[in-house]
Each structure stands twice: as C-alpha cells, then as structure tokens.
Short mmCIF file of C-alpha atoms and ligand atoms in Angstrom, two decimals:
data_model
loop_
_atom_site.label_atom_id
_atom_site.label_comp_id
_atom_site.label_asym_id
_atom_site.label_seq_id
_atom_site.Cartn_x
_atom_site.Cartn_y
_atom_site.Cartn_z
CA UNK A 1326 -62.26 -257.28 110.04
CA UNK A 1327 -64.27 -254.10 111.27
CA UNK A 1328 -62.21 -251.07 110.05
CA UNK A 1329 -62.86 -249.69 114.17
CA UNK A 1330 -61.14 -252.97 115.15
CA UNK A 1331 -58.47 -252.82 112.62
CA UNK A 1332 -57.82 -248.87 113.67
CA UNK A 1333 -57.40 -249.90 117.26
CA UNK A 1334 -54.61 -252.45 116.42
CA UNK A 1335 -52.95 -250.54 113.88
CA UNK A 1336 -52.56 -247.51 115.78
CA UNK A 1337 -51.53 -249.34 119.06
CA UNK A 1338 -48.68 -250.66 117.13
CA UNK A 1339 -47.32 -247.22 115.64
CA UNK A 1340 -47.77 -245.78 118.94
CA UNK A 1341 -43.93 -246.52 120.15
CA UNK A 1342 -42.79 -244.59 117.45
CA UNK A 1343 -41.47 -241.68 118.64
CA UNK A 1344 -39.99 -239.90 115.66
CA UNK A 1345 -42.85 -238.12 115.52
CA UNK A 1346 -42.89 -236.82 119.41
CA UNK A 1347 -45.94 -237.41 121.57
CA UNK A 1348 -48.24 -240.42 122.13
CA UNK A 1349 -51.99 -241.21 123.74
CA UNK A 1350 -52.33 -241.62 127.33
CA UNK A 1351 -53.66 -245.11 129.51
CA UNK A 1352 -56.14 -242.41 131.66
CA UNK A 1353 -59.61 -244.28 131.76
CA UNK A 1354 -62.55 -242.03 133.05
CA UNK A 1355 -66.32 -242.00 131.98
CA UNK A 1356 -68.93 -240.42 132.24
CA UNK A 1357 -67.47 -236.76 131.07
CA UNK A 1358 -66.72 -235.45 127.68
CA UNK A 1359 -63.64 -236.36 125.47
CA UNK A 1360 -61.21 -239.92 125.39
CA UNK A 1361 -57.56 -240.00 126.39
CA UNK A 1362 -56.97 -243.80 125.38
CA UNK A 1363 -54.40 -244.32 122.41
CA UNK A 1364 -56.67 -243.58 120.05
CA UNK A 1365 -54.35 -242.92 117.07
CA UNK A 1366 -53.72 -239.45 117.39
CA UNK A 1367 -50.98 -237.87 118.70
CA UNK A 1368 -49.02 -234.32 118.60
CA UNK A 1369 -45.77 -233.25 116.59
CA UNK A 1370 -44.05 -229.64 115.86
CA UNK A 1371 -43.78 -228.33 112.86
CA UNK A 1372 -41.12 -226.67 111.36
CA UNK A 1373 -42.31 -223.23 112.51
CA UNK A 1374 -42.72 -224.94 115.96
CA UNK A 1375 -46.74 -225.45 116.16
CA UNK A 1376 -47.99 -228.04 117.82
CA UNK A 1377 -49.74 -229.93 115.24
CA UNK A 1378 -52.07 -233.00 115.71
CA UNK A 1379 -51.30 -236.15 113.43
CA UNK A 1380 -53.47 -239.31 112.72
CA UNK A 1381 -50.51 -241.59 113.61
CA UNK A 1382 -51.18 -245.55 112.48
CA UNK A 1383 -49.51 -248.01 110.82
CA UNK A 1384 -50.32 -249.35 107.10
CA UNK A 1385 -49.64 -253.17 108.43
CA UNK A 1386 -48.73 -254.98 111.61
CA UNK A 1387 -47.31 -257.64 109.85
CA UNK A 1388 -43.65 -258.10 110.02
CA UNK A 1389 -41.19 -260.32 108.65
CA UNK A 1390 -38.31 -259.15 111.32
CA UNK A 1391 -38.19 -259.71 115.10
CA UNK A 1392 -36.62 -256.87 116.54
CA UNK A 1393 -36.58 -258.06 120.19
CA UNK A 1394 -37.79 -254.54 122.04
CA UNK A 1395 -41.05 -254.46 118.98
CA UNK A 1396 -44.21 -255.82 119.96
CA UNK A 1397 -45.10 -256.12 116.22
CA UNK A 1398 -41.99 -258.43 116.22
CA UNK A 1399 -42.36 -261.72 113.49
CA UNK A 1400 -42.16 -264.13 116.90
CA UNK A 1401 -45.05 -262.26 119.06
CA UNK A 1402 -48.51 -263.56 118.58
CA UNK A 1403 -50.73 -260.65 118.46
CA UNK A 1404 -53.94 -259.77 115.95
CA UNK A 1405 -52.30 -258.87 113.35
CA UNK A 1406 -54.24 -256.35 110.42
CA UNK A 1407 -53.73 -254.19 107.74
CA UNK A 1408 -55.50 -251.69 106.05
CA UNK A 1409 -55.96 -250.62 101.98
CA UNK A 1410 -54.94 -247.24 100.59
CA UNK A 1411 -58.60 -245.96 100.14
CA UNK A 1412 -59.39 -247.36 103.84
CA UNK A 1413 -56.37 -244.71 105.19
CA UNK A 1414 -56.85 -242.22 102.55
CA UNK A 1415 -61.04 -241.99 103.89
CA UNK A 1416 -60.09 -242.31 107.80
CA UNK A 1417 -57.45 -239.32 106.93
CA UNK A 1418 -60.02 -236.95 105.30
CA UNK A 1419 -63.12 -237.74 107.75
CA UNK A 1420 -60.90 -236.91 110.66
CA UNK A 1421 -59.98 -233.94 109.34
CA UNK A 1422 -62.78 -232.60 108.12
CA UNK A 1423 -64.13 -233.52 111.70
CA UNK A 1424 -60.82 -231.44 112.94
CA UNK A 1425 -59.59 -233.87 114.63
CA UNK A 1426 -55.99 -234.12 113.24
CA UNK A 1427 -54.25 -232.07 111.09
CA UNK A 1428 -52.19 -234.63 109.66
CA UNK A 1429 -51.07 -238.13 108.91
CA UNK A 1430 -48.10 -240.44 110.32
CA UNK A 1431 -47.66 -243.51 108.47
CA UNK A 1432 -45.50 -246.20 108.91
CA UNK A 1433 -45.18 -249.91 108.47
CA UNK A 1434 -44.36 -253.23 109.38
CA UNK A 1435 -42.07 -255.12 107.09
CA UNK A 1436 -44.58 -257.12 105.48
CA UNK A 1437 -42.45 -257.88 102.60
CA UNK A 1438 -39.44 -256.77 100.37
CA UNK A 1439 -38.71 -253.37 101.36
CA UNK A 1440 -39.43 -251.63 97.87
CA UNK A 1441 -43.06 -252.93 98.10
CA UNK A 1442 -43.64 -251.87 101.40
CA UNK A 1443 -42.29 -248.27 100.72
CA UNK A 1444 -44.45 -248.68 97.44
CA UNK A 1445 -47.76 -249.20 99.87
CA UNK A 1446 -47.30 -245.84 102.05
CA UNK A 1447 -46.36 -243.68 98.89
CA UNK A 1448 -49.03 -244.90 97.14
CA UNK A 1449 -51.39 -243.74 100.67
CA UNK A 1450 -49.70 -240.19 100.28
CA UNK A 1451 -49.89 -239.96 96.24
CA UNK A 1452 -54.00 -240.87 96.77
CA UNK A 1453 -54.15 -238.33 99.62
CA UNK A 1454 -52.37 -235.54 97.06
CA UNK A 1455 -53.65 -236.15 93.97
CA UNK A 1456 -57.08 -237.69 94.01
CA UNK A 1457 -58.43 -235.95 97.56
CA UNK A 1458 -56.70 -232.91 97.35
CA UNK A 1459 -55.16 -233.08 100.74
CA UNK A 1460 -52.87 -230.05 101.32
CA UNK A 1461 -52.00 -231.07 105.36
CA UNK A 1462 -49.02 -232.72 107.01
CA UNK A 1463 -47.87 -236.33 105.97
CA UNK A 1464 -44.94 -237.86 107.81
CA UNK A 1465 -44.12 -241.04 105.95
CA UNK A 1466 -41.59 -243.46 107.56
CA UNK A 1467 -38.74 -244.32 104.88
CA UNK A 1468 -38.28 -248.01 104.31
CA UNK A 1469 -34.48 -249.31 104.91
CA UNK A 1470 -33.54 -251.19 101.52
CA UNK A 1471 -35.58 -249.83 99.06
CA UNK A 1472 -34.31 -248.30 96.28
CA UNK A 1473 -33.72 -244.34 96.04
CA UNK A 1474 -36.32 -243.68 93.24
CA UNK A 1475 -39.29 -244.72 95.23
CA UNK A 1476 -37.80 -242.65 98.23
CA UNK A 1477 -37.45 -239.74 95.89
CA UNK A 1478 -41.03 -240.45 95.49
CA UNK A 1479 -42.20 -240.70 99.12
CA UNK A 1480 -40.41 -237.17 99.52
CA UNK A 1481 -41.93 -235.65 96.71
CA UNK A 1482 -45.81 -236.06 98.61
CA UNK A 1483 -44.61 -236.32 101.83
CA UNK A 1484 -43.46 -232.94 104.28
CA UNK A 1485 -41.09 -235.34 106.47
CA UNK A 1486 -39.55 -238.36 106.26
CA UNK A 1487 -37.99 -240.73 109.08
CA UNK A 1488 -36.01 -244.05 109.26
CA UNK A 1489 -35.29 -244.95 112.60
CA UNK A 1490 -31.79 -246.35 113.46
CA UNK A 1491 -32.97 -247.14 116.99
CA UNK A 1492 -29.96 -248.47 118.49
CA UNK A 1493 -26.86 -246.38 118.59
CA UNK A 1494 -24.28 -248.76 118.00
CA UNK A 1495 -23.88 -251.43 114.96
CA UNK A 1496 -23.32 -254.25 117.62
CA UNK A 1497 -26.50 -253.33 119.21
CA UNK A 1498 -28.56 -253.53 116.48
CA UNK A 1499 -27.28 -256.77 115.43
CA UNK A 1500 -27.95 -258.24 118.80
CA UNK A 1501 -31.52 -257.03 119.32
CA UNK A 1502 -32.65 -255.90 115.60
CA UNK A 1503 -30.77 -258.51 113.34
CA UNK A 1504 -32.62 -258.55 110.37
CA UNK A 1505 -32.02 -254.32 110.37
CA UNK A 1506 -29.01 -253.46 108.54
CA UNK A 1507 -27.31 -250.09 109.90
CA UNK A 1508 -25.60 -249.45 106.66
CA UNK A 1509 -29.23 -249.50 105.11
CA UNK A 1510 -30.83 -247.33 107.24
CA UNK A 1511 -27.82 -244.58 107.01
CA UNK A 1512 -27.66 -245.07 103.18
CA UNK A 1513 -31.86 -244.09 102.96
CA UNK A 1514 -31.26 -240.92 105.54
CA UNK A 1515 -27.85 -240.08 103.32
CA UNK A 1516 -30.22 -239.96 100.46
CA UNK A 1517 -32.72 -238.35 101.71
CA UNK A 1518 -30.48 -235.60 103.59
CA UNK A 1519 -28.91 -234.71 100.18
CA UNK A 1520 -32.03 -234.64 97.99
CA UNK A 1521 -33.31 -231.85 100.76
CA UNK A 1522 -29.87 -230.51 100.13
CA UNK A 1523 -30.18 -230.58 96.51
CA UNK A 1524 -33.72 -229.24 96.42
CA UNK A 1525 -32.86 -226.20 98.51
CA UNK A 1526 -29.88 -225.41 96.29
CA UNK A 1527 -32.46 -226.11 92.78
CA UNK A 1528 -34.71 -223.91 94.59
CA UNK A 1529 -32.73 -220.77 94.82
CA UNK A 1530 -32.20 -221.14 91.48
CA UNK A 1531 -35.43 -222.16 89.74
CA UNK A 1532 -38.97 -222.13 92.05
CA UNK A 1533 -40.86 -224.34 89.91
CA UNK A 1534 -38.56 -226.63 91.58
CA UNK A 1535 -40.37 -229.55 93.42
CA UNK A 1536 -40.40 -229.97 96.82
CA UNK A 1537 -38.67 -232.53 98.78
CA UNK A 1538 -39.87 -233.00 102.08
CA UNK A 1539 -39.95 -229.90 103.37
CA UNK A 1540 -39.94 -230.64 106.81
CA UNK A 1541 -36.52 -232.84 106.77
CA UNK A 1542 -36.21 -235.85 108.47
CA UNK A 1543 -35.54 -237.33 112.18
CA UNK A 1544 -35.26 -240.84 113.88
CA UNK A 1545 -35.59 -242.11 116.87
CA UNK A 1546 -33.01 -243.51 119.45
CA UNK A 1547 -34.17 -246.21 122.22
CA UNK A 1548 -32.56 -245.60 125.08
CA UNK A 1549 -31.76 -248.20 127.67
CA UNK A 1550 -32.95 -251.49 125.92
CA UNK A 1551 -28.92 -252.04 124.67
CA UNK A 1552 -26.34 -251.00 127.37
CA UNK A 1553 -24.98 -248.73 125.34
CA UNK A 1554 -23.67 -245.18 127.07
CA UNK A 1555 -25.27 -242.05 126.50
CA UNK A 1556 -21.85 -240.94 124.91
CA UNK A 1557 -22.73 -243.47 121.94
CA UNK A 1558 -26.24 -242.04 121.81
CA UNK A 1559 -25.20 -238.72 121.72
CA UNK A 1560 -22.14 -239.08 119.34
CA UNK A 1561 -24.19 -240.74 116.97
CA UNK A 1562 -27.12 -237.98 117.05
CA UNK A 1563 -24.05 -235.56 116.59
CA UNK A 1564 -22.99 -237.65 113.10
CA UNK A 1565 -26.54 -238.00 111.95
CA UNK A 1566 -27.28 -233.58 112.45
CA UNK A 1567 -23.87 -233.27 110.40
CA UNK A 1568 -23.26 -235.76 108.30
CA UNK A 1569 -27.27 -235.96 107.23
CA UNK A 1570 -28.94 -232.74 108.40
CA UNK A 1571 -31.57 -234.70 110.30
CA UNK A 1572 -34.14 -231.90 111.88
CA UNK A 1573 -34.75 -233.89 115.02
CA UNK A 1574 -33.45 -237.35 116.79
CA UNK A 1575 -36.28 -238.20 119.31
CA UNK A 1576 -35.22 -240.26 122.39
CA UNK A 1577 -37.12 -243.03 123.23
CA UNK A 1578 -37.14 -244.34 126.80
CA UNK A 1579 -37.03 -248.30 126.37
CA UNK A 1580 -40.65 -249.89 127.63
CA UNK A 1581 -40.83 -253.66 128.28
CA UNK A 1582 -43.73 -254.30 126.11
CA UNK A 1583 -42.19 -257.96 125.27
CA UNK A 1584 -40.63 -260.70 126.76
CA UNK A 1585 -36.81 -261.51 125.54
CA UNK A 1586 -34.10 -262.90 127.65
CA UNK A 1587 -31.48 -260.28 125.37
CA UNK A 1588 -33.68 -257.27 127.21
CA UNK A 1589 -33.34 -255.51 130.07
CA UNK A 1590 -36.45 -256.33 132.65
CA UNK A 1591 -37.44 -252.72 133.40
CA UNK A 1592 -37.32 -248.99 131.53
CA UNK A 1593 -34.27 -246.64 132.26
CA UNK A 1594 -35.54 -243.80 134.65
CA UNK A 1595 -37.10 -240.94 132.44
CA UNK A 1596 -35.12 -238.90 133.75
CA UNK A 1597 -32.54 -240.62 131.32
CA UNK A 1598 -34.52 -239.11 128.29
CA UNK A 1599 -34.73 -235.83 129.41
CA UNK A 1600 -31.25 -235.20 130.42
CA UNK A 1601 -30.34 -236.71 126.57
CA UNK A 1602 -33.35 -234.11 125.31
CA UNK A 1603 -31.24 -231.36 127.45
CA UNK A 1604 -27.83 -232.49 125.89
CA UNK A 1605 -29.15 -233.06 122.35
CA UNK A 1606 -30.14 -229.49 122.42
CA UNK A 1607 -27.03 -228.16 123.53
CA UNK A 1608 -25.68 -230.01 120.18
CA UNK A 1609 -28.09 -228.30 118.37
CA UNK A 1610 -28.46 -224.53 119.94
CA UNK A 1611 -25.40 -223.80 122.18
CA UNK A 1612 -22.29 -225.12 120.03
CA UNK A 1613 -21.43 -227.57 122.39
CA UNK A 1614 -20.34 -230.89 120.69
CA UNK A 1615 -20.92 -234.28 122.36
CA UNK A 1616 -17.28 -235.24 123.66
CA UNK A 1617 -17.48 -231.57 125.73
CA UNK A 1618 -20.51 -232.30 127.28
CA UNK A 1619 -19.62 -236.50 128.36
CA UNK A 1620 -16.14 -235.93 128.75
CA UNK A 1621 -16.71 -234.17 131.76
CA UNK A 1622 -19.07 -236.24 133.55
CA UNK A 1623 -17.67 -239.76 132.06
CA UNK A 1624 -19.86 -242.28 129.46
CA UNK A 1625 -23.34 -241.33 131.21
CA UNK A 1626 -25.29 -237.81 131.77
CA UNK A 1627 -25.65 -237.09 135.79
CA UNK A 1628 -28.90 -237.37 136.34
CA UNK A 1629 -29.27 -234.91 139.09
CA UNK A 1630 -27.52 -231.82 137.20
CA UNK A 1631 -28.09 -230.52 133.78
CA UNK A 1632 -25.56 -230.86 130.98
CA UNK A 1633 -25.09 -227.65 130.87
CA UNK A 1634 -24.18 -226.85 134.51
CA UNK A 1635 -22.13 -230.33 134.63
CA UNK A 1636 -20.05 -228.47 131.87
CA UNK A 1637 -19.36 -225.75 133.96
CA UNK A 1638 -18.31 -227.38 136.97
CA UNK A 1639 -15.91 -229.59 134.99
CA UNK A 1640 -14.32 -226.61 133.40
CA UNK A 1641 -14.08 -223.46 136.62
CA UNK A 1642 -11.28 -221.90 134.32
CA UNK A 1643 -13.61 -220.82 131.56
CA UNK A 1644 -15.44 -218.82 134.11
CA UNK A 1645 -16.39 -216.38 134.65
CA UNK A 1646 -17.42 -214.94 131.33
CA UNK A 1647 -16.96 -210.61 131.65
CA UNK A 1648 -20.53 -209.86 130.71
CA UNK A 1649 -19.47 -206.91 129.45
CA UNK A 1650 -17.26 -208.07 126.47
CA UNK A 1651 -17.96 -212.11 126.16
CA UNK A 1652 -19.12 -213.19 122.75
CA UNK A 1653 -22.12 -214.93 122.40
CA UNK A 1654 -21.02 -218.10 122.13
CA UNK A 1655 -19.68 -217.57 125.56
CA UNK A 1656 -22.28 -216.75 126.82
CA UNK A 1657 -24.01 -219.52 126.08
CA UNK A 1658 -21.89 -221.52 128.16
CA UNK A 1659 -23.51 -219.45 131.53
CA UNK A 1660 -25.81 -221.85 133.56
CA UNK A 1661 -28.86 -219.61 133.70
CA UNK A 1662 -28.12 -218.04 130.07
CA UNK A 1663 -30.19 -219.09 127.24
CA UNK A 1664 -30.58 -217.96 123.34
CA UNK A 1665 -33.24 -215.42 124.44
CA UNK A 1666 -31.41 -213.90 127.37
CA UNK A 1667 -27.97 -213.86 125.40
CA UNK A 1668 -29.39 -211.83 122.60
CA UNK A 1669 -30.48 -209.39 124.93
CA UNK A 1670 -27.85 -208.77 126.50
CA UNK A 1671 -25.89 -208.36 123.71
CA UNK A 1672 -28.32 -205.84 122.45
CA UNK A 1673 -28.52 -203.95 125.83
CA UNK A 1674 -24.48 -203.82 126.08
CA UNK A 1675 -24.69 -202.03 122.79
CA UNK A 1676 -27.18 -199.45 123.81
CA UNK A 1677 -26.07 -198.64 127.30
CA UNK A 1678 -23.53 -199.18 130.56
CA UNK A 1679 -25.18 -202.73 131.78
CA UNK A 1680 -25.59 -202.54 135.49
CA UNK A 1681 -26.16 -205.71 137.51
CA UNK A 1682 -30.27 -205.10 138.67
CA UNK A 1683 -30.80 -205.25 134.27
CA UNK A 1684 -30.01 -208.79 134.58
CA UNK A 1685 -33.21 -211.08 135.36
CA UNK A 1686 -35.29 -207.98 133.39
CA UNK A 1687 -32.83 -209.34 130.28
CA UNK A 1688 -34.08 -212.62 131.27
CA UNK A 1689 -31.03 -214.21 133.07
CA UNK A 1690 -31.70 -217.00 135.75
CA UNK A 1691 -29.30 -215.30 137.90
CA UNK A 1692 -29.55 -217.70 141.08
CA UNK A 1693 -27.61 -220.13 138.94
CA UNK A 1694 -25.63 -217.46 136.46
CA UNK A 1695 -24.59 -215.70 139.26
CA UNK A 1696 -21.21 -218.40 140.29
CA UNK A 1697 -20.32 -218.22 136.75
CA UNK A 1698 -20.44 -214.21 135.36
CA UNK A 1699 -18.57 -211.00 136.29
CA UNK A 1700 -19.83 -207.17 134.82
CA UNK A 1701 -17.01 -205.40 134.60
CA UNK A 1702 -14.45 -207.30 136.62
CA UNK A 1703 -16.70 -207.66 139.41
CA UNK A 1704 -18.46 -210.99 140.22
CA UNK A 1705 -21.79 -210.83 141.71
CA UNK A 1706 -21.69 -213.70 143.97
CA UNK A 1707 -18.56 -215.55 146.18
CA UNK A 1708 -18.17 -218.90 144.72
CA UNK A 1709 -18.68 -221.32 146.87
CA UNK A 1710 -16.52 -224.55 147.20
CA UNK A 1711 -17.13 -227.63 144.11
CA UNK A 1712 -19.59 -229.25 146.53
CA UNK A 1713 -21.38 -226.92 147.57
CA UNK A 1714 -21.25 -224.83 143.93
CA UNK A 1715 -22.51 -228.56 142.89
CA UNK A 1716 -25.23 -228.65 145.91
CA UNK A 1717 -27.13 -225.40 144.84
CA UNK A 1718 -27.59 -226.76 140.98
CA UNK A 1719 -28.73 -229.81 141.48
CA UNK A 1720 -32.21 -229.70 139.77
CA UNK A 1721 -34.92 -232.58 140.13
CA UNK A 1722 -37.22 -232.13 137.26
CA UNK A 1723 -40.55 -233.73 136.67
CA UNK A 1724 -40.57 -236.73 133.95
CA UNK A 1725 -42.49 -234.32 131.51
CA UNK A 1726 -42.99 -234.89 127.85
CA UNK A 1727 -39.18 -234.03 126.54
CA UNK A 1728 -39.91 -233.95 123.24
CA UNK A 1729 -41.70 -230.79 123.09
CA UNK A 1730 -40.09 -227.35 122.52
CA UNK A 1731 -37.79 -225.97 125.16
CA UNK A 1732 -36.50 -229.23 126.33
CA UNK A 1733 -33.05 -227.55 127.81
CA UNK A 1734 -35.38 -227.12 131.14
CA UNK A 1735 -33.81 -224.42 131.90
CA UNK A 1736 -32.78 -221.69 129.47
CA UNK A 1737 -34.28 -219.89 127.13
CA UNK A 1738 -34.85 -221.91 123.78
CA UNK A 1739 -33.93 -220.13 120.81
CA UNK A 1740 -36.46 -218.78 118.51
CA UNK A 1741 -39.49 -220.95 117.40
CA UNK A 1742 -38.55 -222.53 113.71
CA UNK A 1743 -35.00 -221.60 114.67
CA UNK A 1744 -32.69 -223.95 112.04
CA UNK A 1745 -30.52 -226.22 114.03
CA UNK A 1746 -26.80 -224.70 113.55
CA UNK A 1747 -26.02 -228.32 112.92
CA UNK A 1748 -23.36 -227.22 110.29
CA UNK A 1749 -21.03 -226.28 113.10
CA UNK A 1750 -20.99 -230.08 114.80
CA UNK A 1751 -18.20 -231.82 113.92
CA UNK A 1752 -19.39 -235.48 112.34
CA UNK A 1753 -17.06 -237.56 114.90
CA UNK A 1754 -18.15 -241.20 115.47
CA UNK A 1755 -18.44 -242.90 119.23
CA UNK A 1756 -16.65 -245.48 119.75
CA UNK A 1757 -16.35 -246.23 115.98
CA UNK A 1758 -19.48 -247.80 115.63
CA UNK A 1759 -21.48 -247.40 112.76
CA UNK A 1760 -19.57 -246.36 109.78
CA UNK A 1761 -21.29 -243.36 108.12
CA UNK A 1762 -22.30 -243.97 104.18
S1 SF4 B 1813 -39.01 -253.86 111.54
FE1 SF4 B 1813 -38.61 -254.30 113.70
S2 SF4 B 1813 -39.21 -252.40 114.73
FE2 SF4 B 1813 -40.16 -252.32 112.70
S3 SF4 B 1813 -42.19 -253.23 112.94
FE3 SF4 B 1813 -40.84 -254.89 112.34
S4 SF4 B 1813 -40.16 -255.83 114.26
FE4 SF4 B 1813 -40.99 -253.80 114.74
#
C-alpha cells in the first residue's frame, strides 16, 4: 500500500483521540492556498501552555477488541493498514523539517498482546531519539496490560504518556468496551503517575537523573455514549488528578461514527463538553471538589449556567464575600472572579483603601460579581429574587473548541503552565465504581 494511502487511514483512525486536544476539520474549499481536511495534524498545549502542532496517527488500525463507540473496532470492516518504525520515524522528520508539526502522537490499535504492541510505539520513539536525533514532542499512548518495564521505557523517550479509561464507570466499560479491563488501565496510569513522582523526587536529589515523561499524563472521557451522569465523569476525573496526578482529562463528546444497537443514535449537545471543561477546571484551579459543584444542581451540569454561578445560587449564605478581608480561596467562589482578578485584588487591598470604580480595572466581571460581593459592608448591587438572580446569569456560549486554555468561559484562567493544585482534591469515588489500584 502507498505510504499517502496508508497516512490517510491511519490518521483518520487516531483522529477521535482526544487526549491530546484538537482535531482536523471536514471544511472542503479549492482553489486557494492551504488544506483543512484531517490530514494528521492536529494542536496540543504544552506544559508551559503553547500551542504546539503534533503529527497525530496511529502505528496500526488493526484491532483485536470491539469497543462498540471505535470505528477501528475488530467487527467494522474498514481498510485496515499499518505502518513500520522507519516509515513513522521518516514521515516525523520530513514534516518537521518542512515545519509542519512540532511533534508526534502515536497510538495504536490492539493488534496483538499488549506488551508487543507497547513494544512497536517505543521502539518508533527510541528510533526517533537515538538514531535521528529528534529533540521535539512525542506523546505515546500507554498500552493497558503490558508490563511496567516496557512502560518505564515508553516514558523514558516519550514527554507524555496517556491511557484512556474512556468510560467513567466499570459497568460501562464492560458493556460497550469488554475486552478493556478498568483495573488495567488504572494499574498503567498508577505506574506511570508514581514513576513521574519518583523522578521528580530523584531529581532534586541527583540531576543526572533521567527523565520520565516530563509532560505527565491525561486520558480521555467519552461523554454521552454510556448514560452515565456527569457526577460519575467528574468524580472519577477528581480520583484520577489525586490519586494519579494526571495533567489533563480531555472530554470527548460521543460521535456516532458506528452502528451498535448498545449506542445512543445521536451526540450529547456540545454544550455537554464544555460545561464538564468549565467544571473540570474548577477541580483543578478554584478548590472546588466534584460533590460541591453536582450536589447543587443534581447528577447533571445545567446547561444554561456555569458551574460556577450554579454554585452560588445553591449556596446564597456564603455570600457575599467582604472584598475587603475574604481570603483567596473565597474569592474564588465570586461569579465574575477569576485567578487573575483575585490576585489583584489581593495585591491592591494590601497597597491601598479599595474603592468600588478599582474593580473591573482589577479585572472583575462585575455585572455578574456584583449579586455576590460587598467592600466594606456595603454591597454594590440589590439582589434580586432566585429567578431573576438566575435570569441575568444564564450564559449561552458558542460550542468552541473546550479543550484549549481558559476553558472556565468566564474567569480569568490562572497563569499559563500553572500546576494543577490537584493535591488538594480529595480522591472520593462516584458511585463506587471503579476501584482505584
Ligand atoms: S482498543 Fe477499542 S478503542 Fe482502542 S482501537 Fe481497539 S477498538 Fe478502538
């Protein structure tokens, strides 16, 4: 087979993988300059938060499983290809040196026992290090069920690695991914979470010690192929950031792209995924844990508020937060009052009496903060009644590309390459579904 042909299959099938953020686009225009068809190359963050651009393929479509929501599933009759180390370790290189990408994804089909597939990709990212001297990004997907040595490997070329649990609850998975075992898949992200554990503690000591993926790890979620809530989704993301120290879990909206009586007929509104972006980065920036932010609004996120502002309509007597002496974590609870804006303030209380017009100059979004603050004892707005209070935060945004930074929406992220203070979420299952390893 061509190696054009087999580059068109092989990155159509990696390109529902969303551990690794963005994908192509279906936009078909001639006659001008450039190509927005999948082509294989899509965009990811690194740590420091640039937008980098990965060649993002898989080694092999081949797969012995059937995971019902795949369309590289065992039962679905598509071309099926594969390409050889020194075929992906020359299409890396020439697109580089072309500037097209400035790294590699890599992942795999299950094309047979787990060790040997995880043996195939390391052996792309050892060629890629050692014999063409690549020095860019490599994201390498970590196979379930192999053993630990060969994942010690695949960390030792690769900056991240990523298994993807896909389906938050053990019952899900068996019903949709059966031949996926859940204790697998949290047994290779235990192992890798401690070895990046490990290596930062060796590395304190010692600096000639290696490096082990330096970027971390994520996974991806699908959301709405299972009818799980989005308090299982959540609680589990909340487990995986403490009990692993996974960087990111992406949020995949579910896409019909096969045919399976166990599957819902059409994707969850988008909306879905972004509200889950919004609450996954409360988890991760604001302190909130997951049973704050659903046990106010019940199993599911509203749709039509932000998790944020849902919070603080469910909970009127934590408001209003005295400007003038609230901590920062309390402040971080103010609709309208992100990382940025919080820091400010703090830093402007300090220097000087704050007076109500410093506000939006200190960054806050005061036609929502303004229900929910008071500068000393006086509040700068009459709350209105719940419906009404409701009424004015309803937001309706755009299905935009969640993934990217500043996915609360609506405050301030926190600085770029900002660690997630995942230390402080407390590793509580939902539901009691998977059992941590
Ligand atoms: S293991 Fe499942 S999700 Fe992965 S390629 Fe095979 S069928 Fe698809």
């Amino acid at each position: 087979m061509e190696l054009a042909r087999k580059l068109e299959i092989l990155a159509a099938g990696a390109r529902y993988d969303a551990s690794c953020a963005s994908s192509g686009s279906s936009r078909r225009e001639s006659g001008g300059i450039g190509q927005a068809l999948p082509a294989g190359v899509c965009h990811s963050f690194a740590g420091d938060g640039r937008c980098i651009s990965l060649l993002k393929l898989l080694k092999s479509n081949v797969c012995r499983y059937d995971c019902a929501y795949c369309m590289n599933r065992a039962s679905n009759g598509i071309e099926r290809a594969a390409f050889t180390t020194d075929e992906l370790v020359s299409l890396t290189i020439s697109f580089y040196r072309r500037n097209y990408i400035e790294g590699l994804f890599l992942s795999s089909g299950i094309y047979s026992d787990p060790d040997i597939v995880m043996e195939g990709l390391i052996d792309v990212a050892r060629t890629l290090r050692k014999v063409a001297g690549f020095a860019g990004y490599i994201h390498l997907k970590a196979i379930p069920g192999c053993g630990d040595a060969l994942l010690r490997a695949a960390g030792l070329y690769a900056d991240r690695l990523s298994a993807n649990i896909e389906l938050p609850t053990a019952h899900s998975l068996a019903r949709l991914a059966p031949d996926k075992s859940g204790r697998e898949i949290l047994g290779a992200m235990r192992y890798i979470g401690d070895s990046c554990l490990e290596q930062a503690e060796d590395r304190g000591r010692l600096a000639s010690t290696p490096v082990f993926a330096p970027a971390g790890q994520s996974t991806q979620l699908i959301v709405g192929a299972s009818p799980d809530s989005d308090s299982s989704l959540l609680g589990l993301a909340q487990g995986l950031y403490k009990r692993y120290g996974l960087r990111r879990v992406y949020y995949s909206a579910y896409l019909p792209v096969t045919q399976d009586p166990r599957l819902p007929a059409t994707s969850p509104p988008l909306l879905r995924e972004h509200r889950l972006y919004q609450a996954d980065w409360l988890l991760r920036f604001y302190g909130f844990k997951a049973e704050e932010i659903l046990d106010a609004t019940g199993p599911n996120l509203a749709t039509d508020l932000d998790p944020k502002s849902s919070w603080a309509l469910a909970h009127p007597s934590f408001f209003p937060v005295e400007l003038s002496r609230a901590s920062l974590e309390e402040l971080l609870r103010v609709p309208g009052l992100g990382h940025v804006s919080a820091k400010r303030l703090l830093g402007a209380r300090r220097a000087s009496r704050l007076k109500y017009e410093d506000l939006p100059r200190l960054g806050m979004v005061l036609k929502r903060a303004k229900y929910f603050i008071s500068l000393y004892g006086r509040r700068p707005a009459t709350v209105p009644d719940p419906a009404d209070l409701r009424a004015f935060l309803v937001d309706r945004p755009g299905p935009k590309a969640s993934a990217s930074a500043g996915e609360d929406g609506l405050d301030a992220p926190p600085a770029p390459g900002a660690a997630s203070p995942a230390a402080s979420v407390p590793a509580t299952l939902p539901q009691g579904e998977f059992d941590f390893v």
